[in-house]
Amino acid sequence: NLLNGTNLPSGTVKDAAVSPGGDRVLIAADAGGDFLWEWNAPGQPSLQALRTPKGRPQLAAFSPGGKWLALASDTNQNRLFFGANNYQIQIWAGDGSNPRHLEGHSGDASSLRFSPDDRFIAAVGREGVVRLWESASGRLLAFSTNLTPDRIGKLTFHGSRVLAWGQTMVQLFDTAGIESANRARELRPMRELIYPQGIRMAAMSPDGMTILTAGMDSKARLNLSSGELSGELIGHTSQINAIDSSPDGR
């Protein structure tokens, strides 16, 4: 159904996220629109405007359990003309209440994800630094230090692990027990894989034992989480843009 009504997002819709129950949609619009739609009655859904920093919302995310939602907004009003992007990340309860600002983020944000148990939220920008916060408190728990020329720009959770990737590199982090630290600590990769041929996407098998990558050389590669190459899938004639595994891993 088309979403119609007054005070709708203007400009380009940059991102949208659907709640796990399928009854809410979070919209981030480039011209400053950030809205939560709720299908709580037949016909036209209700519309709730969220309070965000003055800027351009770019990324939207719902936690898997529906307990939290988040937006990343570029607050540099002159970014089309000069200066670097300056993103702020905010988190709300799943109904759009209790907004909080996540401290410690700088630069832009290119990926925003919640952990499967809703406890953590992670973000990474084009600077290649992965940051991890506690969802309930907004406390910064850990951050990585990217000393490589490849900029890690995307990430996803798999259980307590975070899989992050750039154009030629995949990094695997373990977040188990990380919330027990008194202050934010350095997040170091437990595994780092290099792909000189270039990759477009990475994913993990359901059992967490295999890292899957979509290669720019038309090959999909399977690496064990230990780093060992276990197989290559061939047959494509051009670069592979996406990759995933079936729920049963077969």
PDB file of C-alpha atoms in Angstrom:
ATOM      1  CA  ASN A   1       0.000   0.000   0.000  1.00  0.00           C
ATOM      2  CA  LEU A   2       1.122   3.544  -0.673  1.00  0.00           C
ATOM      3  CA  LEU A   3       1.838   5.628   2.437  1.00  0.00           C
ATOM      4  CA  ASN A   4      -0.076   8.881   2.037  1.00  0.00           C
ATOM      5  CA  GLY A   5      -0.832  11.814   4.299  1.00  0.00           C
ATOM      6  CA  THR A   6       0.565  15.084   5.565  1.00  0.00           C
ATOM      7  CA  ASN A   7       4.082  15.739   6.877  1.00  0.00           C
ATOM      8  CA  LEU A   8       5.525  12.857   4.901  1.00  0.00           C
ATOM      9  CA  PRO A   9       9.306  12.539   4.389  1.00  0.00           C
ATOM     10  CA  SER A  10      10.565  14.840   1.667  1.00  0.00           C
ATOM     11  CA  GLY A  11      13.587  14.244  -0.520  1.00  0.00           C
ATOM     12  CA  THR A  12      15.143  10.842  -1.104  1.00  0.00           C
ATOM     13  CA  VAL A  13      14.320   7.959   1.224  1.00  0.00           C
ATOM     14  CA  LYS A  14      17.820   6.722   2.085  1.00  0.00           C
ATOM     15  CA  ASP A  15      16.923   3.691   4.192  1.00  0.00           C
ATOM     16  CA  ALA A  16      13.986   1.844   5.747  1.00  0.00           C
ATOM     17  CA  ALA A  17      13.708  -0.921   8.330  1.00  0.00           C
ATOM     18  CA  VAL A  18      10.752  -3.190   9.148  1.00  0.00           C
ATOM     19  CA  SER A  19      10.072  -4.319  12.714  1.00  0.00           C
ATOM     20  CA  PRO A  20      10.356  -8.071  13.429  1.00  0.00           C
ATOM     21  CA  GLY A  21       6.588  -8.271  13.898  1.00  0.00           C
ATOM     22  CA  GLY A  22       5.984  -6.591  10.550  1.00  0.00           C
ATOM     23  CA  ASP A  23       3.702  -3.922  12.058  1.00  0.00           C
ATOM     24  CA  ARG A  24       6.104  -0.941  11.979  1.00  0.00           C
ATOM     25  CA  VAL A  25       8.364   0.684   9.401  1.00  0.00           C
ATOM     26  CA  LEU A  26      11.172   3.101  10.240  1.00  0.00           C
ATOM     27  CA  ILE A  27      12.011   5.554   7.438  1.00  0.00           C
ATOM     28  CA  ALA A  28      15.130   7.730   7.042  1.00  0.00           C
ATOM     29  CA  ALA A  29      14.780  10.476   4.413  1.00  0.00           C
ATOM     30  CA  ASP A  30      17.679  12.595   3.188  1.00  0.00           C
ATOM     31  CA  ALA A  31      15.851  15.926   3.548  1.00  0.00           C
ATOM     32  CA  GLY A  32      15.413  15.492   7.288  1.00  0.00           C
ATOM     33  CA  GLY A  33      12.459  13.146   7.588  1.00  0.00           C
ATOM     34  CA  ASP A  34      12.529  10.412  10.228  1.00  0.00           C
ATOM     35  CA  PHE A  35       9.220   8.682  10.797  1.00  0.00           C
ATOM     36  CA  LEU A  36       7.849   5.537  12.398  1.00  0.00           C
ATOM     37  CA  TRP A  37       4.785   4.080  10.671  1.00  0.00           C
ATOM     38  CA  GLU A  38       2.576   1.698  12.647  1.00  0.00           C
ATOM     39  CA  TRP A  39      -0.112  -0.591  11.235  1.00  0.00           C
ATOM     40  CA  ASN A  40      -2.316  -0.625  14.340  1.00  0.00           C
ATOM     41  CA  ALA A  41      -5.646  -0.343  12.532  1.00  0.00           C
ATOM     42  CA  PRO A  42      -7.113  -1.183   9.108  1.00  0.00           C
ATOM     43  CA  GLY A  43      -6.602   1.430   6.411  1.00  0.00           C
ATOM     44  CA  GLN A  44      -4.031   4.212   6.583  1.00  0.00           C
ATOM     45  CA  PRO A  45      -1.349   3.524   9.225  1.00  0.00           C
ATOM     46  CA  SER A  46      -0.510   5.995  11.988  1.00  0.00           C
ATOM     47  CA  LEU A  47       2.534   8.227  11.642  1.00  0.00           C
ATOM     48  CA  GLN A  48       4.979   9.203  14.392  1.00  0.00           C
ATOM     49  CA  ALA A  49       7.766  11.747  13.850  1.00  0.00           C
ATOM     50  CA  LEU A  50      10.962  11.011  15.781  1.00  0.00           C
ATOM     51  CA  ARG A  51      13.100  13.700  17.345  1.00  0.00           C
ATOM     52  CA  THR A  52      16.523  13.581  15.706  1.00  0.00           C
ATOM     53  CA  PRO A  53      19.446  16.029  15.375  1.00  0.00           C
ATOM     54  CA  LYS A  54      19.029  18.587  12.625  1.00  0.00           C
ATOM     55  CA  GLY A  55      20.494  16.864   9.606  1.00  0.00           C
ATOM     56  CA  ARG A  56      19.940  14.135   7.058  1.00  0.00           C
ATOM     57  CA  PRO A  57      18.979  10.657   8.315  1.00  0.00           C
ATOM     58  CA  GLN A  58      20.881   8.057   6.282  1.00  0.00           C
ATOM     59  CA  LEU A  59      20.593   4.669   8.031  1.00  0.00           C
ATOM     60  CA  ALA A  60      17.718   2.953   9.867  1.00  0.00           C
ATOM     61  CA  ALA A  61      17.727  -0.239  11.966  1.00  0.00           C
ATOM     62  CA  PHE A  62      15.376  -2.308  14.133  1.00  0.00           C
ATOM     63  CA  SER A  63      16.752  -4.743  16.688  1.00  0.00           C
ATOM     64  CA  PRO A  64      15.853  -8.397  15.908  1.00  0.00           C
ATOM     65  CA  GLY A  65      13.630  -8.635  18.983  1.00  0.00           C
ATOM     66  CA  GLY A  66      11.908  -5.310  18.262  1.00  0.00           C
ATOM     67  CA  LYS A  67      13.068  -3.793  21.556  1.00  0.00           C
ATOM     68  CA  TRP A  68      15.102  -0.961  19.992  1.00  0.00           C
ATOM     69  CA  LEU A  69      15.328   1.132  16.841  1.00  0.00           C
ATOM     70  CA  ALA A  70      18.119   3.425  15.658  1.00  0.00           C
ATOM     71  CA  LEU A  71      18.923   6.113  13.094  1.00  0.00           C
ATOM     72  CA  ALA A  72      22.263   7.488  11.870  1.00  0.00           C
ATOM     73  CA  SER A  73      22.051  11.102  10.644  1.00  0.00           C
ATOM     74  CA  ASP A  74      24.570  13.313   8.874  1.00  0.00           C
ATOM     75  CA  THR A  75      24.545  16.592  10.827  1.00  0.00           C
ATOM     76  CA  ASN A  76      26.932  18.491   8.531  1.00  0.00           C
ATOM     77  CA  GLN A  77      24.450  20.809   6.831  1.00  0.00           C
ATOM     78  CA  ASN A  78      27.051  21.962   4.308  1.00  0.00           C
ATOM     79  CA  ARG A  79      28.344  18.554   3.253  1.00  0.00           C
ATOM     80  CA  LEU A  80      27.246  19.122  -0.348  1.00  0.00           C
ATOM     81  CA  PHE A  81      29.646  22.043  -0.568  1.00  0.00           C
ATOM     82  CA  PHE A  82      32.518  21.487   1.832  1.00  0.00           C
ATOM     83  CA  GLY A  83      33.656  19.569   4.898  1.00  0.00           C
ATOM     84  CA  ALA A  84      33.486  15.961   5.988  1.00  0.00           C
ATOM     85  CA  ASN A  85      30.372  14.084   7.019  1.00  0.00           C
ATOM     86  CA  ASN A  86      29.588  14.216  10.738  1.00  0.00           C
ATOM     87  CA  TYR A  87      27.140  11.524  11.767  1.00  0.00           C
ATOM     88  CA  GLN A  88      25.214  11.181  15.009  1.00  0.00           C
ATOM     89  CA  ILE A  89      23.571   7.913  16.009  1.00  0.00           C
ATOM     90  CA  GLN A  90      20.431   7.838  18.122  1.00  0.00           C
ATOM     91  CA  ILE A  91      18.586   4.910  19.650  1.00  0.00           C
ATOM     92  CA  TRP A  92      14.967   4.675  20.858  1.00  0.00           C
ATOM     93  CA  ALA A  93      12.776   2.089  22.494  1.00  0.00           C
ATOM     94  CA  GLY A  94      10.871   0.066  19.913  1.00  0.00           C
ATOM     95  CA  ASP A  95       7.792   2.294  20.227  1.00  0.00           C
ATOM     96  CA  GLY A  96       9.793   5.462  19.474  1.00  0.00           C
ATOM     97  CA  SER A  97      10.116   6.639  23.087  1.00  0.00           C
ATOM     98  CA  ASN A  98      13.174   7.359  25.268  1.00  0.00           C
ATOM     99  CA  PRO A  99      15.631   8.733  22.648  1.00  0.00           C
ATOM    100  CA  ARG A 100      19.348   8.621  23.470  1.00  0.00           C
ATOM    101  CA  HIS A 101      22.484   9.752  21.670  1.00  0.00           C
ATOM    102  CA  LEU A 102      25.309   7.210  21.275  1.00  0.00           C
ATOM    103  CA  GLU A 103      28.554   8.809  22.410  1.00  0.00           C
ATOM    104  CA  GLY A 104      31.944   8.218  20.851  1.00  0.00           C
ATOM    105  CA  HIS A 105      31.068   8.059  17.162  1.00  0.00           C
ATOM    106  CA  SER A 106      32.833  10.361  14.703  1.00  0.00           C
ATOM    107  CA  GLY A 107      32.890  10.775  10.949  1.00  0.00           C
ATOM    108  CA  ASP A 108      30.281   9.065   8.822  1.00  0.00           C
ATOM    109  CA  ALA A 109      28.430   5.749   9.129  1.00  0.00           C
ATOM    110  CA  SER A 110      27.965   3.223   6.343  1.00  0.00           C
ATOM    111  CA  SER A 111      26.503   0.289   8.301  1.00  0.00           C
ATOM    112  CA  LEU A 112      24.335   0.048  11.445  1.00  0.00           C
ATOM    113  CA  ARG A 113      23.317  -3.275  13.035  1.00  0.00           C
ATOM    114  CA  PHE A 114      21.916  -4.717  16.281  1.00  0.00           C
ATOM    115  CA  SER A 115      23.072  -7.986  17.817  1.00  0.00           C
ATOM    116  CA  PRO A 116      20.668 -10.984  17.601  1.00  0.00           C
ATOM    117  CA  ASP A 117      19.849 -10.696  21.328  1.00  0.00           C
ATOM    118  CA  ASP A 118      19.182  -6.900  21.121  1.00  0.00           C
ATOM    119  CA  ARG A 119      21.927  -6.206  23.693  1.00  0.00           C
ATOM    120  CA  PHE A 120      24.400  -4.439  21.416  1.00  0.00           C
ATOM    121  CA  ILE A 121      24.416  -2.053  18.476  1.00  0.00           C
ATOM    122  CA  ALA A 122      27.406  -1.679  16.163  1.00  0.00           C
ATOM    123  CA  ALA A 123      28.328   0.835  13.486  1.00  0.00           C
ATOM    124  CA  VAL A 124      31.170   1.330  11.045  1.00  0.00           C
ATOM    125  CA  GLY A 125      32.038   4.270   8.798  1.00  0.00           C
ATOM    126  CA  ARG A 126      34.285   4.768   5.808  1.00  0.00           C
ATOM    127  CA  GLU A 127      37.204   5.406   8.175  1.00  0.00           C
ATOM    128  CA  GLY A 128      37.025   1.655   8.851  1.00  0.00           C
ATOM    129  CA  VAL A 129      36.554   1.802  12.635  1.00  0.00           C
ATOM    130  CA  VAL A 130      33.981  -0.597  14.142  1.00  0.00           C
ATOM    131  CA  ARG A 131      32.281   0.683  17.305  1.00  0.00           C
ATOM    132  CA  LEU A 132      30.100  -1.304  19.693  1.00  0.00           C
ATOM    133  CA  TRP A 133      27.596   0.115  22.216  1.00  0.00           C
ATOM    134  CA  GLU A 134      25.301  -1.338  24.868  1.00  0.00           C
ATOM    135  CA  SER A 135      21.738  -0.843  23.612  1.00  0.00           C
ATOM    136  CA  ALA A 136      20.094  -0.285  27.002  1.00  0.00           C
ATOM    137  CA  SER A 137      22.509   2.379  28.265  1.00  0.00           C
ATOM    138  CA  GLY A 138      24.073   3.751  25.074  1.00  0.00           C
ATOM    139  CA  ARG A 139      27.509   3.158  26.630  1.00  0.00           C
ATOM    140  CA  LEU A 140      30.439   2.740  24.228  1.00  0.00           C
ATOM    141  CA  LEU A 141      31.930  -0.687  24.941  1.00  0.00           C
ATOM    142  CA  ALA A 142      34.628  -1.180  22.314  1.00  0.00           C
ATOM    143  CA  PHE A 143      36.165   0.170  19.136  1.00  0.00           C
ATOM    144  CA  SER A 144      38.551  -1.240  16.555  1.00  0.00           C
ATOM    145  CA  THR A 145      41.665   0.426  15.186  1.00  0.00           C
ATOM    146  CA  ASN A 146      41.988   0.170  11.429  1.00  0.00           C
ATOM    147  CA  LEU A 147      45.638   0.434  10.444  1.00  0.00           C
ATOM    148  CA  THR A 148      45.181  -0.911   6.923  1.00  0.00           C
ATOM    149  CA  PRO A 149      44.579   0.998   3.666  1.00  0.00           C
ATOM    150  CA  ASP A 150      41.370  -0.981   3.097  1.00  0.00           C
ATOM    151  CA  ARG A 151      38.367   0.759   4.629  1.00  0.00           C
ATOM    152  CA  ILE A 152      36.037  -1.647   6.387  1.00  0.00           C
ATOM    153  CA  GLY A 153      32.588  -0.328   5.445  1.00  0.00           C
ATOM    154  CA  LYS A 154      29.975  -3.009   6.200  1.00  0.00           C
ATOM    155  CA  LEU A 155      29.221  -5.303   9.120  1.00  0.00           C
ATOM    156  CA  THR A 156      26.784  -7.901  10.397  1.00  0.00           C
ATOM    157  CA  PHE A 157      26.306  -9.877  13.611  1.00  0.00           C
ATOM    158  CA  HIS A 158      26.388 -13.637  13.993  1.00  0.00           C
ATOM    159  CA  GLY A 159      25.706 -14.567  17.601  1.00  0.00           C
ATOM    160  CA  SER A 160      28.378 -12.865  19.704  1.00  0.00           C
ATOM    161  CA  ARG A 161      30.597 -12.311  16.670  1.00  0.00           C
ATOM    162  CA  VAL A 162      30.780  -9.326  14.340  1.00  0.00           C
ATOM    163  CA  LEU A 163      31.757  -9.864  10.714  1.00  0.00           C
ATOM    164  CA  ALA A 164      33.044  -6.707   8.998  1.00  0.00           C
ATOM    165  CA  TRP A 165      34.362  -6.265   5.467  1.00  0.00           C
ATOM    166  CA  GLY A 166      35.762  -3.819   2.947  1.00  0.00           C
ATOM    167  CA  GLN A 167      36.888  -4.100  -0.668  1.00  0.00           C
ATOM    168  CA  THR A 168      39.752  -6.527  -0.019  1.00  0.00           C
ATOM    169  CA  MET A 169      39.481  -7.547   3.632  1.00  0.00           C
ATOM    170  CA  VAL A 170      37.242  -9.410   6.078  1.00  0.00           C
ATOM    171  CA  GLN A 171      37.606  -9.056   9.841  1.00  0.00           C
ATOM    172  CA  LEU A 172      35.936 -11.276  12.454  1.00  0.00           C
ATOM    173  CA  PHE A 173      35.482  -9.964  16.028  1.00  0.00           C
ATOM    174  CA  ASP A 174      34.275 -11.755  19.166  1.00  0.00           C
ATOM    175  CA  THR A 175      32.180  -9.633  21.568  1.00  0.00           C
ATOM    176  CA  ALA A 176      31.640 -12.304  24.265  1.00  0.00           C
ATOM    177  CA  GLY A 177      32.004 -10.774  27.733  1.00  0.00           C
ATOM    178  CA  ILE A 178      32.819  -7.340  26.381  1.00  0.00           C
ATOM    179  CA  GLU A 179      30.202  -5.523  28.493  1.00  0.00           C
ATOM    180  CA  SER A 180      32.064  -6.414  31.710  1.00  0.00           C
ATOM    181  CA  ALA A 181      34.806  -3.841  31.045  1.00  0.00           C
ATOM    182  CA  ASN A 182      34.690  -0.624  33.094  1.00  0.00           C
ATOM    183  CA  ARG A 183      35.617   1.516  30.099  1.00  0.00           C
ATOM    184  CA  ALA A 184      35.659   1.221  26.322  1.00  0.00           C
ATOM    185  CA  ARG A 185      38.397  -1.105  25.151  1.00  0.00           C
ATOM    186  CA  GLU A 186      40.075  -1.865  21.848  1.00  0.00           C
ATOM    187  CA  LEU A 187      38.247  -4.406  19.709  1.00  0.00           C
ATOM    188  CA  ARG A 188      40.829  -6.597  17.999  1.00  0.00           C
ATOM    189  CA  PRO A 189      39.950  -9.023  15.188  1.00  0.00           C
ATOM    190  CA  MET A 190      40.197 -12.706  16.022  1.00  0.00           C
ATOM    191  CA  ARG A 191      40.585 -13.376  12.289  1.00  0.00           C
ATOM    192  CA  GLU A 192      41.590 -11.214   9.338  1.00  0.00           C
ATOM    193  CA  LEU A 193      41.351 -12.450   5.746  1.00  0.00           C
ATOM    194  CA  ILE A 194      42.768 -10.691   2.683  1.00  0.00           C
ATOM    195  CA  TYR A 195      41.230 -10.970  -0.795  1.00  0.00           C
ATOM    196  CA  PRO A 196      43.518  -9.234  -3.344  1.00  0.00           C
ATOM    197  CA  GLN A 197      40.981  -9.853  -6.127  1.00  0.00           C
ATOM    198  CA  GLY A 198      38.389  -7.782  -4.260  1.00  0.00           C
ATOM    199  CA  ILE A 199      35.020  -8.644  -2.690  1.00  0.00           C
ATOM    200  CA  ARG A 200      31.551  -7.100  -2.720  1.00  0.00           C
ATOM    201  CA  MET A 201      29.975  -8.790   0.316  1.00  0.00           C
ATOM    202  CA  ALA A 202      30.659 -11.232   3.141  1.00  0.00           C
ATOM    203  CA  ALA A 203      28.397 -13.462   5.247  1.00  0.00           C
ATOM    204  CA  MET A 204      28.631 -16.343   7.714  1.00  0.00           C
ATOM    205  CA  SER A 205      27.120 -19.809   7.597  1.00  0.00           C
ATOM    206  CA  PRO A 206      24.389 -20.506  10.199  1.00  0.00           C
ATOM    207  CA  ASP A 207      26.750 -22.629  12.303  1.00  0.00           C
ATOM    208  CA  GLY A 208      29.347 -19.841  12.379  1.00  0.00           C
ATOM    209  CA  MET A 209      32.037 -22.114  10.988  1.00  0.00           C
ATOM    210  CA  THR A 210      32.382 -20.674   7.463  1.00  0.00           C
ATOM    211  CA  ILE A 211      32.918 -17.173   6.073  1.00  0.00           C
ATOM    212  CA  LEU A 212      31.343 -16.637   2.650  1.00  0.00           C
ATOM    213  CA  THR A 213      32.545 -13.918   0.272  1.00  0.00           C
ATOM    214  CA  ALA A 214      31.239 -12.600  -3.058  1.00  0.00           C
ATOM    215  CA  GLY A 215      34.282 -11.988  -5.257  1.00  0.00           C
ATOM    216  CA  MET A 216      34.814  -9.296  -7.860  1.00  0.00           C
ATOM    217  CA  ASP A 217      36.639 -11.970  -9.907  1.00  0.00           C
ATOM    218  CA  SER A 218      33.372 -13.947 -10.405  1.00  0.00           C
ATOM    219  CA  LYS A 219      34.190 -16.491  -7.650  1.00  0.00           C
ATOM    220  CA  ALA A 220      32.442 -17.107  -4.327  1.00  0.00           C
ATOM    221  CA  ARG A 221      34.848 -18.330  -1.667  1.00  0.00           C
ATOM    222  CA  LEU A 222      34.274 -20.317   1.506  1.00  0.00           C
ATOM    223  CA  ASN A 223      36.797 -19.899   4.295  1.00  0.00           C
ATOM    224  CA  LEU A 224      36.657 -21.704   7.602  1.00  0.00           C
ATOM    225  CA  SER A 225      36.484 -19.343  10.582  1.00  0.00           C
ATOM    226  CA  SER A 226      40.064 -20.440  11.252  1.00  0.00           C
ATOM    227  CA  GLY A 227      41.007 -18.743   7.965  1.00  0.00           C
ATOM    228  CA  GLU A 228      41.611 -21.823   5.828  1.00  0.00           C
ATOM    229  CA  LEU A 229      40.117 -21.776   2.325  1.00  0.00           C
ATOM    230  CA  SER A 230      37.643 -24.672   2.122  1.00  0.00           C
ATOM    231  CA  GLY A 231      36.155 -24.142  -1.325  1.00  0.00           C
ATOM    232  CA  GLU A 232      35.411 -21.939  -4.324  1.00  0.00           C
ATOM    233  CA  LEU A 233      32.118 -21.701  -6.185  1.00  0.00           C
ATOM    234  CA  ILE A 234      32.610 -21.018  -9.876  1.00  0.00           C
ATOM    235  CA  GLY A 235      30.264 -20.480 -12.795  1.00  0.00           C
ATOM    236  CA  HIS A 236      29.573 -16.752 -12.703  1.00  0.00           C
ATOM    237  CA  THR A 237      30.944 -14.766 -15.640  1.00  0.00           C
ATOM    238  CA  SER A 238      31.144 -11.379 -13.869  1.00  0.00           C
ATOM    239  CA  GLN A 239      31.567 -10.032 -10.354  1.00  0.00           C
ATOM    240  CA  ILE A 240      29.281 -11.395  -7.625  1.00  0.00           C
ATOM    241  CA  ASN A 241      27.441  -8.670  -5.725  1.00  0.00           C
ATOM    242  CA  ALA A 242      25.785 -10.625  -2.898  1.00  0.00           C
ATOM    243  CA  ILE A 243      26.047 -13.934  -1.086  1.00  0.00           C
ATOM    244  CA  ASP A 244      24.124 -15.744   1.655  1.00  0.00           C
ATOM    245  CA  SER A 245      23.513 -19.219   3.057  1.00  0.00           C
ATOM    246  CA  SER A 246      20.303 -21.157   3.442  1.00  0.00           C
ATOM    247  CA  PRO A 247      19.019 -21.393   7.078  1.00  0.00           C
ATOM    248  CA  ASP A 248      20.070 -25.045   7.319  1.00  0.00           C
ATOM    249  CA  GLY A 249      23.539 -24.321   5.887  1.00  0.00           C
ATOM    250  CA  ARG A 250      23.218 -26.891   3.113  1.00  0.00           C
TER     251      ARG A 250
END
